[in-house]
XYZ file of C-alpha atoms in Angstrom:
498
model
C 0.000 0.000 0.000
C 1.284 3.482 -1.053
C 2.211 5.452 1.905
C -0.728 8.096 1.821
C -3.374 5.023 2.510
C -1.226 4.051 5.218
C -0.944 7.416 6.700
C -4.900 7.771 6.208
C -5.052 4.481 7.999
C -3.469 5.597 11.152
C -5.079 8.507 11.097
C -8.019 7.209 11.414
C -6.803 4.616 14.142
C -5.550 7.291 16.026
C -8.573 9.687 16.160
C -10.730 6.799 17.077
C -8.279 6.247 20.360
C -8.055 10.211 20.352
C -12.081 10.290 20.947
C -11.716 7.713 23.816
C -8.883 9.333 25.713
C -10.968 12.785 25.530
C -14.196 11.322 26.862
C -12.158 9.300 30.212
C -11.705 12.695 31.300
C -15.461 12.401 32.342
C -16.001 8.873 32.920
C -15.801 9.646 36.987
C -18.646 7.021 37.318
C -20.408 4.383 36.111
C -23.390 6.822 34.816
C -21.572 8.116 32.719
C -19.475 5.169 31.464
C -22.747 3.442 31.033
C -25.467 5.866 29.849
C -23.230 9.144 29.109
C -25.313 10.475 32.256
C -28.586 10.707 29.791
C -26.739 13.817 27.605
C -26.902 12.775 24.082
C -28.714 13.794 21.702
C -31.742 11.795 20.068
C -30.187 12.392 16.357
C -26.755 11.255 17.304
C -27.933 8.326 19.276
C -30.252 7.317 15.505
C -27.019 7.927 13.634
C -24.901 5.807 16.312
C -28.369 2.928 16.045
C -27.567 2.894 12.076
C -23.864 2.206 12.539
C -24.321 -0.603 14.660
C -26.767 -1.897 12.086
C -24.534 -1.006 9.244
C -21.294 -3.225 10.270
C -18.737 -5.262 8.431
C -21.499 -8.091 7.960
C -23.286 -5.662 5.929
C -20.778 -4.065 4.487
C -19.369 -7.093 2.835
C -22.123 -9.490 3.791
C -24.533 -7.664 1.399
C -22.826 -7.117 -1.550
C -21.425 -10.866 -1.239
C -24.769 -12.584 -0.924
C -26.179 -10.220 -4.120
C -22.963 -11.151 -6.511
C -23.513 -14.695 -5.086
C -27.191 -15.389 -5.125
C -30.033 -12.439 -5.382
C -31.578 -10.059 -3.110
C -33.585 -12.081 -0.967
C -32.037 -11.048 2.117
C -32.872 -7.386 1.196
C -36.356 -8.597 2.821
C -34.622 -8.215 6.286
C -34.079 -4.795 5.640
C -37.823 -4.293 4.600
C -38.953 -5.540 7.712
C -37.441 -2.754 9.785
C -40.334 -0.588 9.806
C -42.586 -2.884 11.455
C -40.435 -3.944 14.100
C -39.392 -0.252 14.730
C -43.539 0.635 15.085
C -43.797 -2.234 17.938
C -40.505 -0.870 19.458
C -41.083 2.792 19.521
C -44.840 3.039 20.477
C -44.339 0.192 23.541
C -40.578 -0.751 24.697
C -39.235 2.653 24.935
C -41.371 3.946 27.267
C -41.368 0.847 29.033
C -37.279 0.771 29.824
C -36.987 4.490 30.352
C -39.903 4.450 32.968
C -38.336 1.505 35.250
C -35.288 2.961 35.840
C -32.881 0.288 35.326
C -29.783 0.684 33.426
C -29.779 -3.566 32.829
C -32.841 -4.587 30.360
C -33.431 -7.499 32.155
C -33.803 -6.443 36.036
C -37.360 -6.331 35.568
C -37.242 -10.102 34.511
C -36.806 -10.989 37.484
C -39.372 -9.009 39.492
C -41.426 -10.836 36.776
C -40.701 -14.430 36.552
C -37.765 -14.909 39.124
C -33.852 -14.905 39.362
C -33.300 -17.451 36.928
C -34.997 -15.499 33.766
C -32.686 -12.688 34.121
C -29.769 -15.346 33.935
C -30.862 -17.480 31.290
C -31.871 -14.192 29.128
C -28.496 -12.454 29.755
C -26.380 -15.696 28.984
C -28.159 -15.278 25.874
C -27.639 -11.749 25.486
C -23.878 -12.246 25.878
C -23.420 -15.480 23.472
C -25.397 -13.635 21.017
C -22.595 -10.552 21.431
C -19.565 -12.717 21.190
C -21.136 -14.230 18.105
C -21.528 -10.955 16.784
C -18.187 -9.578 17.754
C -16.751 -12.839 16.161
C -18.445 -12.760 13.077
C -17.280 -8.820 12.304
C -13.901 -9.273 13.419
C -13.540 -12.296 11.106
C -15.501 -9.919 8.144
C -13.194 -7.286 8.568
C -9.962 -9.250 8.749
C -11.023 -10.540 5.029
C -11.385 -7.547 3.935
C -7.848 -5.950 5.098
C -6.183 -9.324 4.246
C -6.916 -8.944 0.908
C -6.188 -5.384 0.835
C -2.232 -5.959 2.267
C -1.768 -9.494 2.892
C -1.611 -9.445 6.574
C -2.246 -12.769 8.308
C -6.212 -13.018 9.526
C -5.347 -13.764 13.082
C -3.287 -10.877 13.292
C -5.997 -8.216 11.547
C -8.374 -9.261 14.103
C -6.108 -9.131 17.516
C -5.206 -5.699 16.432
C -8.316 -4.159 15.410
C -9.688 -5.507 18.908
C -7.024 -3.812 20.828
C -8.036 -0.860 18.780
C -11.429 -1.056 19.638
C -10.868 -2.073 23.823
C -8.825 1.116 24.249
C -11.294 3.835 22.749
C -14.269 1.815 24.555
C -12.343 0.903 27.946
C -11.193 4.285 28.408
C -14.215 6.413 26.641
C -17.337 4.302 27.931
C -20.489 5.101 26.043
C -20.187 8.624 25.149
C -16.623 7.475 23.407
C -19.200 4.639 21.461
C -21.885 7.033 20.342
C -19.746 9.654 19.209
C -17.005 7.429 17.269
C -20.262 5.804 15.755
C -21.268 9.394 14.515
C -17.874 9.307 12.963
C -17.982 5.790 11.522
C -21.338 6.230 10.081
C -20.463 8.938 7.966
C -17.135 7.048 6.878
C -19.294 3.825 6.238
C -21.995 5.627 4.037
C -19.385 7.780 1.866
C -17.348 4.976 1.135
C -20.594 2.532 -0.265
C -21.260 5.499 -1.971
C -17.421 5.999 -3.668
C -17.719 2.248 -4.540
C -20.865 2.703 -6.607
C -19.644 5.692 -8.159
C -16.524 3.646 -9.528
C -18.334 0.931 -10.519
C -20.619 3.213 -12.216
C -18.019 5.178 -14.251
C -16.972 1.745 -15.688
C -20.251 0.239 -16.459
C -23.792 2.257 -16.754
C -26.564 1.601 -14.919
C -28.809 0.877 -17.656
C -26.876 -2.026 -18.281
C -26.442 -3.485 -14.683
C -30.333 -3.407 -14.699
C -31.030 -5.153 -17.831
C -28.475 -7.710 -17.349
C -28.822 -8.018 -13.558
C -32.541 -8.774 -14.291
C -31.733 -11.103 -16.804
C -29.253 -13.285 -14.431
C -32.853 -12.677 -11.904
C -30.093 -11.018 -9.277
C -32.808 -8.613 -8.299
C -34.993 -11.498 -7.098
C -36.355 -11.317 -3.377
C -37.082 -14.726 -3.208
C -40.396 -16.573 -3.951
C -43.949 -14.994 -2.674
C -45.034 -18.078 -2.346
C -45.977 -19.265 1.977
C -43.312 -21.552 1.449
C -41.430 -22.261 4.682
C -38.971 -25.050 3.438
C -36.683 -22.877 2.042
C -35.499 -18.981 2.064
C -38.724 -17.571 0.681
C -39.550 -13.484 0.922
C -41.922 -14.976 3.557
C -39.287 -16.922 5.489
C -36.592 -13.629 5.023
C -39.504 -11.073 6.353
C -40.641 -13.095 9.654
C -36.789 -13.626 10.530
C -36.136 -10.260 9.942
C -39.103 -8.734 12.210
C -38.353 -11.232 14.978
C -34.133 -10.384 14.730
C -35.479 -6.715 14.453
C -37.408 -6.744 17.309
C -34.743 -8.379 19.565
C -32.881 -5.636 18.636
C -34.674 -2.938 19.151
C -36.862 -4.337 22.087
C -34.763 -6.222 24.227
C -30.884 -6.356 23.449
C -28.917 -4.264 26.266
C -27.066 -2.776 22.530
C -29.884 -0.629 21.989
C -31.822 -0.397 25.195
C -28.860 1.037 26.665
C -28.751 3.974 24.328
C -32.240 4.768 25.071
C -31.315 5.427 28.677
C -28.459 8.322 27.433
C -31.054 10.317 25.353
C -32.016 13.462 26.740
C -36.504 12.378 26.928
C -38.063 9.122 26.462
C -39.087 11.364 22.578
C -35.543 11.683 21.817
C -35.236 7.868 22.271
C -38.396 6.820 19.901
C -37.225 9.419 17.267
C -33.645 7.475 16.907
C -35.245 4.026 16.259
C -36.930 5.914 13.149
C -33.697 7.948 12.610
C -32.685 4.502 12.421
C -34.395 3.051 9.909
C -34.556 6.108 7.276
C -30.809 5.440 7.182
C -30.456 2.170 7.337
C -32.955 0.932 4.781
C -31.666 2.679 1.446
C -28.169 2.428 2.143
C -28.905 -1.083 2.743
C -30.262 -1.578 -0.671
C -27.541 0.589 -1.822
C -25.225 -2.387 -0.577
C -27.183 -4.860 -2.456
C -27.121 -2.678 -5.525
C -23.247 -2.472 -5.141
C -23.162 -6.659 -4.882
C -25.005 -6.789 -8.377
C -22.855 -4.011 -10.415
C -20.003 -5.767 -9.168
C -21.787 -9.825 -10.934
C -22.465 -7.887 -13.781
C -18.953 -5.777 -13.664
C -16.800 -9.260 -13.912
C -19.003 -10.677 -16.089
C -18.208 -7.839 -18.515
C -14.102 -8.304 -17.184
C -13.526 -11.526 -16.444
C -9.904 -11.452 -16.442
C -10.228 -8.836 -13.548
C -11.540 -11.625 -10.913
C -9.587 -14.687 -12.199
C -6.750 -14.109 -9.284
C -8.903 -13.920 -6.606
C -10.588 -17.352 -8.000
C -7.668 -19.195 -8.046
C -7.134 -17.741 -4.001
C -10.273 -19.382 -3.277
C -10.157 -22.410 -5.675
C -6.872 -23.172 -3.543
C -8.196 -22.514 -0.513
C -11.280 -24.362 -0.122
C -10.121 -27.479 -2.770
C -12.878 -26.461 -4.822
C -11.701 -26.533 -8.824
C -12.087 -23.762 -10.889
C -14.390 -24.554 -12.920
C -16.724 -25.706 -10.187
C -16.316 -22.953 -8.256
C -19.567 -20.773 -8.285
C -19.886 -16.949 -7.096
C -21.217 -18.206 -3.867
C -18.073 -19.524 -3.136
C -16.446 -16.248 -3.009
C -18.842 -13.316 -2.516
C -18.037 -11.897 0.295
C -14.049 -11.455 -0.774
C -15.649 -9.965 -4.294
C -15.964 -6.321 -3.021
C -12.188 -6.393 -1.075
C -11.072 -7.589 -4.434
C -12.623 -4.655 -6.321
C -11.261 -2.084 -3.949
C -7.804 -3.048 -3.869
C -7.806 -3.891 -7.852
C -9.300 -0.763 -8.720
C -9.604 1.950 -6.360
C -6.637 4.732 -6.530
C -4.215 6.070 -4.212
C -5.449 7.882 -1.531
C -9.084 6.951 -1.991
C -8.034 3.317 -1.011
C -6.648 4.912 2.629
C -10.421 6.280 2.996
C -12.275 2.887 1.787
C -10.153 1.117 4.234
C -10.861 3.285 6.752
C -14.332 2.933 6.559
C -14.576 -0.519 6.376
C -12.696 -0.300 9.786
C -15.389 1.763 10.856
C -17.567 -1.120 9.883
C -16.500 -3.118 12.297
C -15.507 -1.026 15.214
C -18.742 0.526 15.474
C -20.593 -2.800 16.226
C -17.690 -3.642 18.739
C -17.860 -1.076 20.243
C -21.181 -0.639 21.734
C -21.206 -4.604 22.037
C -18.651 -4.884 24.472
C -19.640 -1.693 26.280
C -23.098 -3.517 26.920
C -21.592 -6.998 27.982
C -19.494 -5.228 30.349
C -22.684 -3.386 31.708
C -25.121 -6.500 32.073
C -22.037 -8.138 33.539
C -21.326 -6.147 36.603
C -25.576 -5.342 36.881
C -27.051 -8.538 35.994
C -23.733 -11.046 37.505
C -20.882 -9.508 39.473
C -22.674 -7.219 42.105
C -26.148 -10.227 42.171
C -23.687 -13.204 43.170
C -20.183 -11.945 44.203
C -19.725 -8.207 45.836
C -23.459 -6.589 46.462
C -22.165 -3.562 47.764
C -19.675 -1.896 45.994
C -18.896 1.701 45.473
C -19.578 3.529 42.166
C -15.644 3.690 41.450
C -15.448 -0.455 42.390
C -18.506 -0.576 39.594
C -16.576 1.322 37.121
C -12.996 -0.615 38.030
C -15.031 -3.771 37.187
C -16.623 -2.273 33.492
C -13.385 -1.378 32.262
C -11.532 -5.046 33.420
C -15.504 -6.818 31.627
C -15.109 -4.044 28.752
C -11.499 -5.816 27.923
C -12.358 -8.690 28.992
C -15.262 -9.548 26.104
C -12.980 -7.882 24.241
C -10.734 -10.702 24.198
C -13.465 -13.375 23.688
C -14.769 -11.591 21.005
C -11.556 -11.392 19.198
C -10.891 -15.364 20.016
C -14.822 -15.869 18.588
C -12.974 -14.324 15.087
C -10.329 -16.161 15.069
C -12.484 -19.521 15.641
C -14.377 -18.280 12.677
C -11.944 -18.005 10.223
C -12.768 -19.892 7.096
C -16.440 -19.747 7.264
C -18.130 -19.617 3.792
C -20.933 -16.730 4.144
C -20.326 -13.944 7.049
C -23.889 -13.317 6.534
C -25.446 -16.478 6.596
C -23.523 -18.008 9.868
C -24.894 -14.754 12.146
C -28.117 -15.547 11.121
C -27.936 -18.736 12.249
C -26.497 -17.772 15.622
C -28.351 -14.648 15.935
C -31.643 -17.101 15.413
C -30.245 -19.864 18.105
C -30.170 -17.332 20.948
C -32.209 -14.764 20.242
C -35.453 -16.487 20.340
C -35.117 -17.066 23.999
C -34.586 -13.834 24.872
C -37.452 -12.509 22.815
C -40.092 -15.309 24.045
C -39.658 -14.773 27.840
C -40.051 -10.466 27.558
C -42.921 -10.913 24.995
C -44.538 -13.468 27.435
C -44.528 -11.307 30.449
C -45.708 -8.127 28.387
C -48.408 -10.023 26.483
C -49.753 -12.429 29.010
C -50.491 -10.278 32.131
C -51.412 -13.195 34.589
C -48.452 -15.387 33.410
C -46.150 -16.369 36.399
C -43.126 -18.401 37.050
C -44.352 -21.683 36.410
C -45.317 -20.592 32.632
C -42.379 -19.041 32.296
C -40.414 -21.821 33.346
C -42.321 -24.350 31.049
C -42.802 -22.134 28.286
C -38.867 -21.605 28.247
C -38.186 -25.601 28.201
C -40.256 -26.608 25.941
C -38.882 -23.238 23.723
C -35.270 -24.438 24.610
C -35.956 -27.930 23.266
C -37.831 -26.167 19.817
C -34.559 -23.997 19.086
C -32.082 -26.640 20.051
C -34.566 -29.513 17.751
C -34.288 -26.569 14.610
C -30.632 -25.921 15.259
C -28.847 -29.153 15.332
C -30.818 -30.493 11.839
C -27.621 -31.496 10.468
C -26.687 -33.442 13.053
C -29.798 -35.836 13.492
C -31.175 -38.925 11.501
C -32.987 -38.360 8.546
C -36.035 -39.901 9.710
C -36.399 -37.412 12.929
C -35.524 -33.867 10.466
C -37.645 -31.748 9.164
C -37.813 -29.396 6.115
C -37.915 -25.773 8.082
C -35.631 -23.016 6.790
C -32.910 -22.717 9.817
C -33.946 -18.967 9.812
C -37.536 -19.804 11.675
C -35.790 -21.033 14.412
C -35.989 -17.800 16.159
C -39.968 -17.155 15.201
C -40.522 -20.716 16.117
C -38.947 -20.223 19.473
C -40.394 -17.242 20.044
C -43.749 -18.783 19.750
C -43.470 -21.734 21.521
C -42.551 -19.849 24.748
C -45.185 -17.770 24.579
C -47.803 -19.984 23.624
C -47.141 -22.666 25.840
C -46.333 -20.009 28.652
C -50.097 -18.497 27.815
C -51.715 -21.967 27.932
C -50.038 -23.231 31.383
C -51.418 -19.958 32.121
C -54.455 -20.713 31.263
C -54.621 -24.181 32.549
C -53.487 -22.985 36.209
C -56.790 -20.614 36.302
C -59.155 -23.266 35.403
């Protein structure tokens, strides 16, 4: 790399670490680490919302399952809305009126000790996941920009991320997400605009429509396989864990200035999210119908990949290699000094996800674990000595949850299948005590069982006898499990009464 992108680079590195160190001069107590003592405002907190959505699975994720496949998983994005509607007009209010920093104290005033447990553990294996799966995105990305080893991307884009975090809290998050998501939405917007110069739209329509790359899937109620049914129930469900009851988001709501503020930034949200998402898409198709117009231009990074997963050439199919299609492009075609600004923001891709995900494992760590079962009464500077040691210690899992992924074939596909494992559980028990008034700790209990043995039954289909499987798509897991714990919660419910 020419030494202007490298200089950009560090820049960049350096003014996200700059941020951090300028916020610790305020981070006194855990308030403020946690919640920036309720002082930001509602537009920043949408813009920081939209960064977290818009990380390095998206940024390469999209555009790698559109060159690979179609658009089907632009249906996700199209379900935003209607998850955001639920999430504004009932959870906001709800988590800003008790209170409680941790999303999940209220659990167990609800259904006991062990609901706020099991929903946290779920909380934080759904994190690492997600810290894992960006880290790994990223490192793809940057390895095939320079040629650095994986392992080594990731370790030092976590340390990156612990300092400005540990040393910032959540002011340092919100405010290098600002950043990022201006970084993040300039440089999807530079791709296009090179692809674009080389190849007219026009012609990335017709032809892109002819290959059926613009395809959202079948209409038909078909739940076998990754319909624009299947893709739009997964996507409200994942949605509305997001917005309604991961610590990510709730958390945020807590540092905006009125409970108004807080509802305005889920929509803030989504107005950003939505088209840049499909801009993303749109960049994953230009690029199909770029190489198929310069073939030659992709045939190095085939042979990478043919090598690397024993696949040969001629059977290897765009799926194969996708998400490595857009880090390709950028450091095949993108000049000097632009290239310092693309990889910055696909830096910012990741770190902005990070960020805010280890600041909220280290929060519902020391609220919902360390001061419940080990030391009850410590101090607010004990409280903020343990955040920062949780803050770098996630930090580290997250960065050995990369490095366990490395290799994986779609970054998209394998966090929807972990984001669907755990998040149904977390989503069934709060929708079952805010649906079902009377519902008490013996329906919670069973509902969450028999929901347990539902997600677990839909998750490990590859591992059972043919005879036993069934047909689902792996991405109803989390609707399925949803429902189950609510439904059977509701009918012990309604059993006990009679």
């Amino acid at each position: 790399m020419a030494i202007l992108d490298i200089s950009i680079i560090v820049f960049y590195l350096l003014a996200m670490v700059g941020i951090g160190l300028y916020f610790s001069r305020k981070n006194k107590s855990t308030a403020q680490f946690t919640t920036a003592s309720s002082t930001i405002p509602g537009w920043a907190i949408g813009m920081s919302f939209y960064a977290t959505f818009l990380s390095a699975i998206t940024f390469l994720g999209d555009p790698g399952k559109s060159f690979g496949s179609n658009w089907n998983p632009f249906v996700f994005s199209i379900s935003m809305p209607f998850a955001a509607y639920f999430s504004s007009k009932f959870f906001v209010s709800f988590y800003r009126n008790t209170g409680e920093i941790s999303a999940y104290t209220h659990l167990e005033k609800r259904f006991g000790s062990w609901a706020r447990s099991y929903v946290m553990l779920c909380f934080i294996l759904t994190q690492l996941a997600r810290m894992g799966t960006i880290f790994y995105a990223i490192a793809i990305a940057i390895n095939a920009l320079t040629g650095f080893d994986i392992s080594l991307i990731i370790i030092f884009s976590g340390i990156c991320v612990i300092v400005y975090t540990v040393f910032g809290g959540m002011e340092a998050v919100i405010w290098t997400e600002v950043v990022q998501a201006v970084l993040k939405t300039m440089g999807a917007l530079l791709i296009l605009g090179i692809i674009l110069y080389a190849i007219d739209i026009q012609t990335i329509v017709n032809e892109g429509l002819a290959k059926d790359k613009f395809s959202l899937g079948t209409f038909k109620p078909d739940f076998t396989q990754s319909s624009f049914w299947v893709v739009f129930v997964y996507g409200f469900f994942i949605n509305l864990v997001n917005f309604g009851v991961d610590q990510n988001y709730i958390q945020r709501y807590h540092t905006a200035q009125s409970t108004k503020d807080a509802q305005k930034s889920i929509w803030q949200c989504v107005i950003y999210y939505v088209p840049v998402s499909f801009l993303f898409f749109f960049v994953g198709t230009a690029l199909f119908v770029y190489y198929q117009h310069f073939p030659e231009q992709i045939q190095s990074l085939k042979e990478v990949v043919s090598l690397e997963k024993s696949i040969a050439l001629p059977d290897l199919q765009p799926a194969d290699y996708g998400d490595r299609v857009l880090p390709h492009f950028i450091k095949t075609k993108i000049p000097t000094g632009l290239l310092g600004l693309l990889m910055a923001a696909l830096l910012s891709a990741a770190m902005s996800t990070m960020s805010s995900s280890m600041n909220s494992s280290a929060t519902v760590f020391l609220k919902d674990f360390y001061t419940r079962y080990f030391q009850k009464n410590l101090n607010d500077l004990q409280q903020l000595k343990v955040l920062r040691i949780a803050t770098v210690g996630f930090g580290l899992l997250g960065i050995s949850f990369g490095i366990a992924m490395i290799g994986a074939k779609s970054i998209l596909d394998i966090w929807w299948k972990l984001s669907g494992i755990f998040a149904g559980g977390m989503l069934g028990i709060f929708l079952l005590g805010f649906l079902v008034k009377n519902a008490g700790k013996a329906a919670a209990i069973g509902g969450t069982m028999v929901g347990v043995v539902v997600i677990a039954y839909l998750s490990l289909q590859t591992y059972l006898p043919e005879n036993v499987k069934t047909n689902l798509e792996p991405k109803m897991t989390v609707a399925f499990g949803t429902l189950t714990i609510v439904g059977v919660g509701w009918l012990i419910t309604k059993l006990a009464k009679r």
